C-alpha cells in the first residue's frame, strides 16, 4: 500500500473519532501528493490538490521543504497547475512562516526575472522569520548593488512587516463563558493524561474541559448564538491557569474560541480571551501573549470592608465577598482597546489597562509575541547593514529607574543580563526587559510542541549564547507504552540534532536518564546570576532565577537565547526561631504559605511576585524544596539568598553531578556540559577569593512585602489539603488550605502513599529507609496497610543509595522494583498493600501515565492536589491528594490512616530529618 493510501486509511480512522485529516509534516507524503497533482488523470488528483494547499504544516518541516520547492517550480513556469497560479503560489509561500519558503523567496527576489523578483520581494516584506544566513545573503546582494536587496533591507529597517498590519480593532465584542468557580488548573484545559496527543492539535482539542462533552456543547451553542463575538473563558471567584504554563491549554482555548491563523494551516488558532476574578496565573499569562491573546484580571468579586478598613468576615472567619458586576455565562461585554476599559453596554466595569499595555497591544496586532521578537531582531540587523539608527516603530520598553533605591536580587540579575536597554541605566521592578538566557529546559510531554514551534519559527540550531539546553524524559518515565515509543525517540532525535543535551541518546550509546527535569536543571544552574527558562511551572532553581514557561517561550529561548518579560516585584521571606527536632523542612515550606496568608489577612502577596527567600544555610538540593513549592504559592519565580560557604557547597555538588553526565557520554559535540563544569569552577574561585561573593540584595532594596516565618510556631507536620467537600466550590483544590496533622485526629483513612516528584531529594529516601528499619525493630516486621509508591527523582540518587546500602533496605521491603531492561508497557490500575520502587521520574505527580485508583485518598510528597491530577473521582467519592512530608507519607501507609502527633513523633525519633537553621549572617550587601 502506498503512503498516500495509508494516509487515506488514517483519514477514515480519524473520521470515526470526529476528526479531520491530520496535518502533513513529512516530505515523502507531500512528494507523492505532488506526483499525483502532476498526473492529470490520477484518480486522487483532486484530493491531492486540496491536501497540498490546505493541509501541509509550514516552517522547517520536511513537508514544507518539498512544498516550497514545488511552488517555486510553478512560479518559474516549470510546472503548471491550473488550481495554483503563480500569484496563488506566492500567497501560499507567504503563509509558510520561514525556513524553506524564505529560501525560495530570496532566490526568486534576487534572481534575474524582474517581474518575479518584484512579486517575491512584496511577499518577503511581510515576513519576519529570517535568520542570520538569510540576512547575510541580502547583505551580500546589497553590497553588489542589487536594488531588490536594498528595497528589502529598507523595508525591514522601517519594520513594514509590522507597521502595515491592520490596527487592533477598537471594540472587541465578547460573550462570557464561566469555565469554573474558583481556581482553574490548566489540567481542566489540557489534562495531563492526554499529554501524548498535544502535538495533534485537533485530537488534543477533544480533551478540553477534561472531556466534558456537556461543557463543550454548551460552549459551541454559545458561539452559535453569538457568531459575531469572541468567547471569553472565565475562572469566576478564582485565578485562571494555575499549576502550569501549559501551551496546549492555551492552544485548546484558542482552538475552541479563537481566530484561525491562516486558511492554509489547519487547527492553529490565536487571539483567545481569558479572564479570572483574581487574574491569570503569571506563567499562563505569558502563554496567552504567545498567541496574541488577552488575559484580564476581572476583580468582579471584592472583599467587604468595615468602617475601619478591616475585612468583614463570616462565622468561619472567612472574608465576605461582594459581586461588583456579573460575568455569568452569556453576558455580552465589550473590550475597548482605546480607553482600555471593560464595558457592559455603556457601563464601565473595569480598567483593564494592564491587559492592554503597549507591548501586549503589539502582540495582539502581530498575532503573537514571536512575530514581535523576531521583528525587532530583523529590524536591528537591517539597520546595522544599512548603517542607520533604528527608527522608533515598536513601543519603547518601559524602564523604571528610581534614584537612590537599592536593588533586590532579581533586579540585580536582570540588570546584569539585560540587552537592548538604555546603556548604564539601572532598572527596577516594573521595567520591561530583554534578558539573555543561560539554561533552557524542555520536558518530554511539552517537548513535541516545542519542536513544532521551532519548526514554525524556522529555527534549526540552538542559539550560541545559551550555555546549554536540556531535553528531559521524566514525564514519560513510568510507562514505556506505544505512545511513548512513538513520540519520545522522535523528540529526542529532533532535540539532539538541534543541539540540546538529551536524556535519551537517539543512537543508544548511553543509558536512558529519566531524571526529573527540575532536578537536572537545578544541577545545570552553576551560577547564582544565571537566568533559566524551562517548559514546566516548577522550573524554579535554587541558584539564579528560573522561570517556568510554555513550550513556545522555551522554543523562543532556544532559538534566540533571549526572553522578554517585566521585572517582577519581590517579596522578601526571612525566618526566625528554631525548628523542632521532629519537624521536616517540608513543614516549613507549608507553614510559610499558611503564615503568609495569616499575616496579610488572607491576601496572597506571593502571587505574581518573586519570592526572595533568605535560605542562607541550606544547599540547593534542600532549598529546592522551597523554591519548587513557590509554583503552588502562585509566585512568578523565586530566588535563594545563600551564605558564601553554602553556595560553594551547592556549586560543588552541581559540578560533580554534571561530570557524571559527561562520564556517561551525555555531552553534546559543543561540549556544553564541560563548559558548565568550567563555569562552576570559575564561580567557586570567585567566591573563595572574595572577587565576587554570593548574590545578595542591597540593604535598601524595596519589596512589595516582607514576610517573616516564625519557626517556633511550627509544632506539628503541616499538610496541604484540597478540601474537596467544601461547600464553597471556589475554596476547593487550592494550595492555600494548609492544615496541621492534628486536624485529622489520627482517623482519616489513607488509601495510597506516594514518595516522589521534584519535591524530594536524597535525604527523603534515607528517611524512608531509616523509618522502615525502625518499624521492623519496633514491631518485628514491616506491614503496609496501604500501598506506598516510591519514585526517586534521579538515577544519581539511586546509585548513591546503592553504594551506601540504603537501596538494599528499600528492596528488602518492596514488592516491586523497576527494571530498565523490562520497563512497564502499561500503567498500573490496581495497587496492593506493599512498597513499589518505581523508575526515577515524575510518576503519579504528572498524572499522564500512572494514577491512583479512582476515589482514593492519597498522601503524597508531590506538588499537585488538583482534581483529576493524581487521582480521579468516582460517583460515590471524590478522589483527594493531600500533600505532606516524607515521614508523614510513610507512616500513613503503614497505619492506613493519618497518624496522631504522638505516633508521628515516636516514628521519627532518632531520624535526622531535613534540618534548617536561619542564617545568623547579614544576607544583604
mmCIF file of N, CA, C and O in Angstrom, residues 160-208:
data_model
loop_
_atom_site.group_PDB
_atom_site.id
_atom_site.type_symbol
_atom_site.label_atom_id
_atom_site.label_comp_id
_atom_site.label_asym_id
_atom_site.label_seq_id
_atom_site.Cartn_x
_atom_site.Cartn_y
_atom_site.Cartn_z
ATOM 1 N N UNK A 160 8.204 47.404 8.195
ATOM 2 C CA UNK A 160 6.918 47.442 7.479
ATOM 3 C C UNK A 160 6.129 46.158 7.661
ATOM 4 O O UNK A 160 4.900 46.165 7.524
ATOM 5 N N UNK A 161 6.810 45.060 7.975
ATOM 6 C CA UNK A 161 6.114 43.800 8.261
ATOM 7 C C UNK A 161 5.186 43.960 9.466
ATOM 8 O O UNK A 161 4.250 43.190 9.641
ATOM 9 N N UNK A 162 5.463 44.972 10.296
ATOM 10 C CA UNK A 162 4.617 45.249 11.460
ATOM 11 C C UNK A 162 3.729 46.472 11.230
ATOM 12 O O UNK A 162 2.523 46.429 11.476
ATOM 13 N N UNK A 163 4.319 47.550 10.737
ATOM 14 C CA UNK A 163 3.565 48.812 10.624
ATOM 15 C C UNK A 163 2.418 48.712 9.630
ATOM 16 O O UNK A 163 1.421 49.428 9.760
ATOM 17 N N UNK A 164 2.535 47.846 8.633
ATOM 18 C CA UNK A 164 1.494 47.738 7.623
ATOM 19 C C UNK A 164 0.415 46.713 7.967
ATOM 20 O O UNK A 164 -0.498 46.468 7.185
ATOM 21 N N UNK A 165 0.524 46.116 9.138
ATOM 22 C CA UNK A 165 -0.545 45.230 9.612
ATOM 23 C C UNK A 165 -1.752 46.066 10.018
ATOM 24 O O UNK A 165 -1.611 47.229 10.424
ATOM 25 N N UNK A 166 -2.955 45.503 9.940
ATOM 26 C CA UNK A 166 -4.140 46.238 10.395
ATOM 27 C C UNK A 166 -4.030 46.570 11.881
ATOM 28 O O UNK A 166 -3.478 45.796 12.664
ATOM 29 N N UNK A 167 -4.529 47.725 12.264
ATOM 30 C CA UNK A 167 -4.529 48.099 13.676
ATOM 31 C C UNK A 167 -5.505 47.215 14.449
ATOM 32 O O UNK A 167 -6.471 46.680 13.889
ATOM 33 N N UNK A 168 -5.256 47.068 15.736
ATOM 34 C CA UNK A 168 -6.168 46.302 16.584
ATOM 35 C C UNK A 168 -7.512 47.015 16.622
ATOM 36 O O UNK A 168 -7.574 48.243 16.783
ATOM 37 N N UNK A 169 -8.570 46.254 16.440
ATOM 38 C CA UNK A 169 -9.903 46.863 16.430
ATOM 39 C C UNK A 169 -10.176 47.563 17.764
ATOM 40 O O UNK A 169 -9.756 47.106 18.830
ATOM 41 N N UNK A 170 -10.866 48.700 17.684
ATOM 42 C CA UNK A 170 -11.111 49.495 18.888
ATOM 43 C C UNK A 170 -12.026 48.775 19.861
ATOM 44 O O UNK A 170 -11.795 48.794 21.071
ATOM 45 N N UNK A 171 -13.073 48.161 19.329
ATOM 46 C CA UNK A 171 -14.034 47.478 20.198
ATOM 47 C C UNK A 171 -14.081 45.994 19.857
ATOM 48 O O UNK A 171 -14.322 45.618 18.720
ATOM 49 N N UNK A 172 -13.817 45.185 20.866
ATOM 50 C CA UNK A 172 -13.887 43.733 20.707
ATOM 51 C C UNK A 172 -15.084 43.234 21.507
ATOM 52 O O UNK A 172 -15.101 43.303 22.746
ATOM 53 N N UNK A 173 -16.102 42.790 20.804
ATOM 54 C CA UNK A 173 -17.311 42.291 21.455
ATOM 55 C C UNK A 173 -17.056 40.866 21.931
ATOM 56 O O UNK A 173 -16.569 40.014 21.182
ATOM 57 N N UNK A 174 -17.381 40.610 23.183
ATOM 58 C CA UNK A 174 -17.160 39.279 23.748
ATOM 59 C C UNK A 174 -18.422 38.794 24.451
ATOM 60 O O UNK A 174 -19.287 39.577 24.850
ATOM 61 N N UNK A 175 -18.514 37.468 24.578
ATOM 62 C CA UNK A 175 -19.582 36.861 25.364
ATOM 63 C C UNK A 175 -18.901 35.925 26.361
ATOM 64 O O UNK A 175 -17.943 35.224 26.031
ATOM 65 N N UNK A 176 -19.348 35.947 27.602
ATOM 66 C CA UNK A 176 -18.647 35.232 28.664
ATOM 67 C C UNK A 176 -19.032 33.758 28.727
ATOM 68 O O UNK A 176 -20.154 33.377 28.419
ATOM 69 N N UNK A 177 -18.063 32.962 29.150
ATOM 70 C CA UNK A 177 -18.308 31.544 29.434
ATOM 71 C C UNK A 177 -17.534 31.196 30.702
ATOM 72 O O UNK A 177 -16.306 31.195 30.706
ATOM 73 N N UNK A 178 -18.264 30.951 31.787
ATOM 74 C CA UNK A 178 -17.622 30.610 33.060
ATOM 75 C C UNK A 178 -17.243 29.129 33.014
ATOM 76 O O UNK A 178 -18.101 28.245 33.027
ATOM 77 N N UNK A 179 -15.933 28.885 32.950
ATOM 78 C CA UNK A 179 -15.446 27.509 32.854
ATOM 79 C C UNK A 179 -15.385 26.830 34.210
ATOM 80 O O UNK A 179 -15.259 25.604 34.287
ATOM 81 N N UNK A 180 -15.463 27.616 35.283
ATOM 82 C CA UNK A 180 -15.434 27.033 36.615
ATOM 83 C C UNK A 180 -15.451 28.114 37.676
ATOM 84 O O UNK A 180 -15.165 29.279 37.394
ATOM 85 N N UNK A 181 -15.792 27.718 38.884
ATOM 86 C CA UNK A 181 -15.783 28.630 40.023
ATOM 87 C C UNK A 181 -14.578 28.287 40.886
ATOM 88 O O UNK A 181 -14.363 27.130 41.234
ATOM 89 N N UNK A 182 -13.791 29.294 41.218
ATOM 90 C CA UNK A 182 -12.553 29.066 41.943
ATOM 91 C C UNK A 182 -11.391 28.973 40.969
ATOM 92 O O UNK A 182 -11.544 29.195 39.762
ATOM 93 N N UNK A 183 -10.214 28.637 41.496
ATOM 94 C CA UNK A 183 -9.032 28.498 40.642
ATOM 95 C C UNK A 183 -9.271 27.442 39.574
ATOM 96 O O UNK A 183 -9.814 26.366 39.857
ATOM 97 N N UNK A 184 -8.859 27.751 38.356
ATOM 98 C CA UNK A 184 -8.944 26.773 37.272
ATOM 99 C C UNK A 184 -7.536 26.331 36.922
ATOM 100 O O UNK A 184 -6.701 27.132 36.504
ATOM 101 N N UNK A 185 -7.266 25.051 37.112
ATOM 102 C CA UNK A 185 -5.982 24.483 36.752
ATOM 103 C C UNK A 185 -5.912 24.297 35.247
ATOM 104 O O UNK A 185 -6.929 24.059 34.584
ATOM 105 N N UNK A 186 -4.705 24.377 34.706
ATOM 106 C CA UNK A 186 -4.549 24.114 33.277
ATOM 107 C C UNK A 186 -4.891 22.670 32.934
ATOM 108 O O UNK A 186 -5.092 22.345 31.768
ATOM 109 N N UNK A 187 -4.979 21.800 33.947
ATOM 110 C CA UNK A 187 -5.428 20.435 33.696
ATOM 111 C C UNK A 187 -6.861 20.399 33.169
ATOM 112 O O UNK A 187 -7.238 19.467 32.457
ATOM 113 N N UNK A 188 -7.677 21.385 33.529
ATOM 114 C CA UNK A 188 -9.043 21.438 33.009
ATOM 115 C C UNK A 188 -9.025 21.694 31.509
ATOM 116 O O UNK A 188 -9.857 21.178 30.761
ATOM 117 N N UNK A 189 -8.073 22.494 31.066
ATOM 118 C CA UNK A 189 -7.996 22.890 29.660
ATOM 119 C C UNK A 189 -7.211 21.884 28.835
ATOM 120 O O UNK A 189 -7.481 21.705 27.639
ATOM 121 N N UNK A 190 -6.237 21.226 29.451
ATOM 122 C CA UNK A 190 -5.391 20.256 28.769
ATOM 123 C C UNK A 190 -4.919 19.238 29.792
ATOM 124 O O UNK A 190 -3.855 19.388 30.388
ATOM 125 N N UNK A 191 -5.709 18.189 30.037
ATOM 126 C CA UNK A 191 -5.385 17.227 31.094
ATOM 127 C C UNK A 191 -4.044 16.541 30.872
ATOM 128 O O UNK A 191 -3.674 16.204 29.740
ATOM 129 N N UNK A 192 -3.322 16.330 31.974
ATOM 130 C CA UNK A 192 -2.037 15.653 31.889
ATOM 131 C C UNK A 192 -2.144 14.274 31.279
ATOM 132 O O UNK A 192 -1.232 13.812 30.591
ATOM 133 N N UNK A 193 -3.267 13.586 31.519
ATOM 134 C CA UNK A 193 -3.448 12.232 30.981
ATOM 135 C C UNK A 193 -3.500 12.224 29.455
ATOM 136 O O UNK A 193 -3.336 11.177 28.832
ATOM 137 N N UNK A 194 -3.730 13.380 28.840
ATOM 138 C CA UNK A 194 -3.791 13.485 27.378
ATOM 139 C C UNK A 194 -2.531 14.112 26.796
ATOM 140 O O UNK A 194 -2.532 14.578 25.651
ATOM 141 N N UNK A 195 -1.452 14.090 27.575
ATOM 142 C CA UNK A 195 -0.217 14.732 27.125
ATOM 143 C C UNK A 195 0.280 14.154 25.809
ATOM 144 O O UNK A 195 0.884 14.857 24.988
ATOM 145 N N UNK A 196 0.025 12.855 25.593
ATOM 146 C CA UNK A 196 0.534 12.198 24.390
ATOM 147 C C UNK A 196 -0.007 12.797 23.098
ATOM 148 O O UNK A 196 0.607 12.682 22.038
ATOM 149 N N UNK A 197 -1.173 13.462 23.163
ATOM 150 C CA UNK A 197 -1.822 13.948 21.939
ATOM 151 C C UNK A 197 -1.606 15.438 21.694
ATOM 152 O O UNK A 197 -2.175 15.992 20.759
ATOM 153 N N UNK A 198 -0.794 16.105 22.519
ATOM 154 C CA UNK A 198 -0.689 17.563 22.438
ATOM 155 C C UNK A 198 -0.214 18.067 21.076
ATOM 156 O O UNK A 198 -0.606 19.141 20.637
ATOM 157 N N UNK A 199 0.643 17.304 20.409
ATOM 158 C CA UNK A 199 1.151 17.772 19.117
ATOM 159 C C UNK A 199 0.138 17.576 17.988
ATOM 160 O O UNK A 199 0.314 18.122 16.906
ATOM 161 N N UNK A 200 -0.912 16.799 18.238
ATOM 162 C CA UNK A 200 -2.015 16.643 17.283
ATOM 163 C C UNK A 200 -3.137 17.555 17.770
ATOM 164 O O UNK A 200 -4.006 17.161 18.534
ATOM 165 N N UNK A 201 -3.120 18.801 17.328
ATOM 166 C CA UNK A 201 -3.935 19.838 17.971
ATOM 167 C C UNK A 201 -5.432 19.543 17.934
ATOM 168 O O UNK A 201 -6.143 19.810 18.899
ATOM 169 N N UNK A 202 -5.926 19.035 16.821
ATOM 170 C CA UNK A 202 -7.368 18.772 16.763
ATOM 171 C C UNK A 202 -7.737 17.629 17.694
ATOM 172 O O UNK A 202 -8.737 17.713 18.419
ATOM 173 N N UNK A 203 -6.958 16.558 17.685
ATOM 174 C CA UNK A 203 -7.220 15.435 18.580
ATOM 175 C C UNK A 203 -7.151 15.893 20.028
ATOM 176 O O UNK A 203 -8.026 15.570 20.840
ATOM 177 N N UNK A 204 -6.121 16.663 20.355
ATOM 178 C CA UNK A 204 -5.977 17.121 21.735
ATOM 179 C C UNK A 204 -7.128 18.032 22.137
ATOM 180 O O UNK A 204 -7.531 18.055 23.310
ATOM 181 N N UNK A 205 -7.682 18.752 21.174
ATOM 182 C CA UNK A 205 -8.807 19.640 21.478
ATOM 183 C C UNK A 205 -10.002 18.921 22.055
ATOM 184 O O UNK A 205 -10.823 19.525 22.762
ATOM 185 N N UNK A 206 -10.112 17.621 21.807
ATOM 186 C CA UNK A 206 -11.249 16.869 22.332
ATOM 187 C C UNK A 206 -11.200 16.701 23.845
ATOM 188 O O UNK A 206 -12.201 16.345 24.464
ATOM 189 N N UNK A 207 -10.016 16.952 24.452
ATOM 190 C CA UNK A 207 -9.906 16.777 25.902
ATOM 191 C C UNK A 207 -10.258 18.048 26.669
ATOM 192 O O UNK A 207 -10.203 18.065 27.899
ATOM 193 N N UNK A 208 -10.615 19.111 25.961
ATOM 194 C CA UNK A 208 -10.960 20.382 26.608
ATOM 195 C C UNK A 208 -12.017 20.148 27.691
ATOM 196 O O UNK A 208 -12.960 19.373 27.502
#
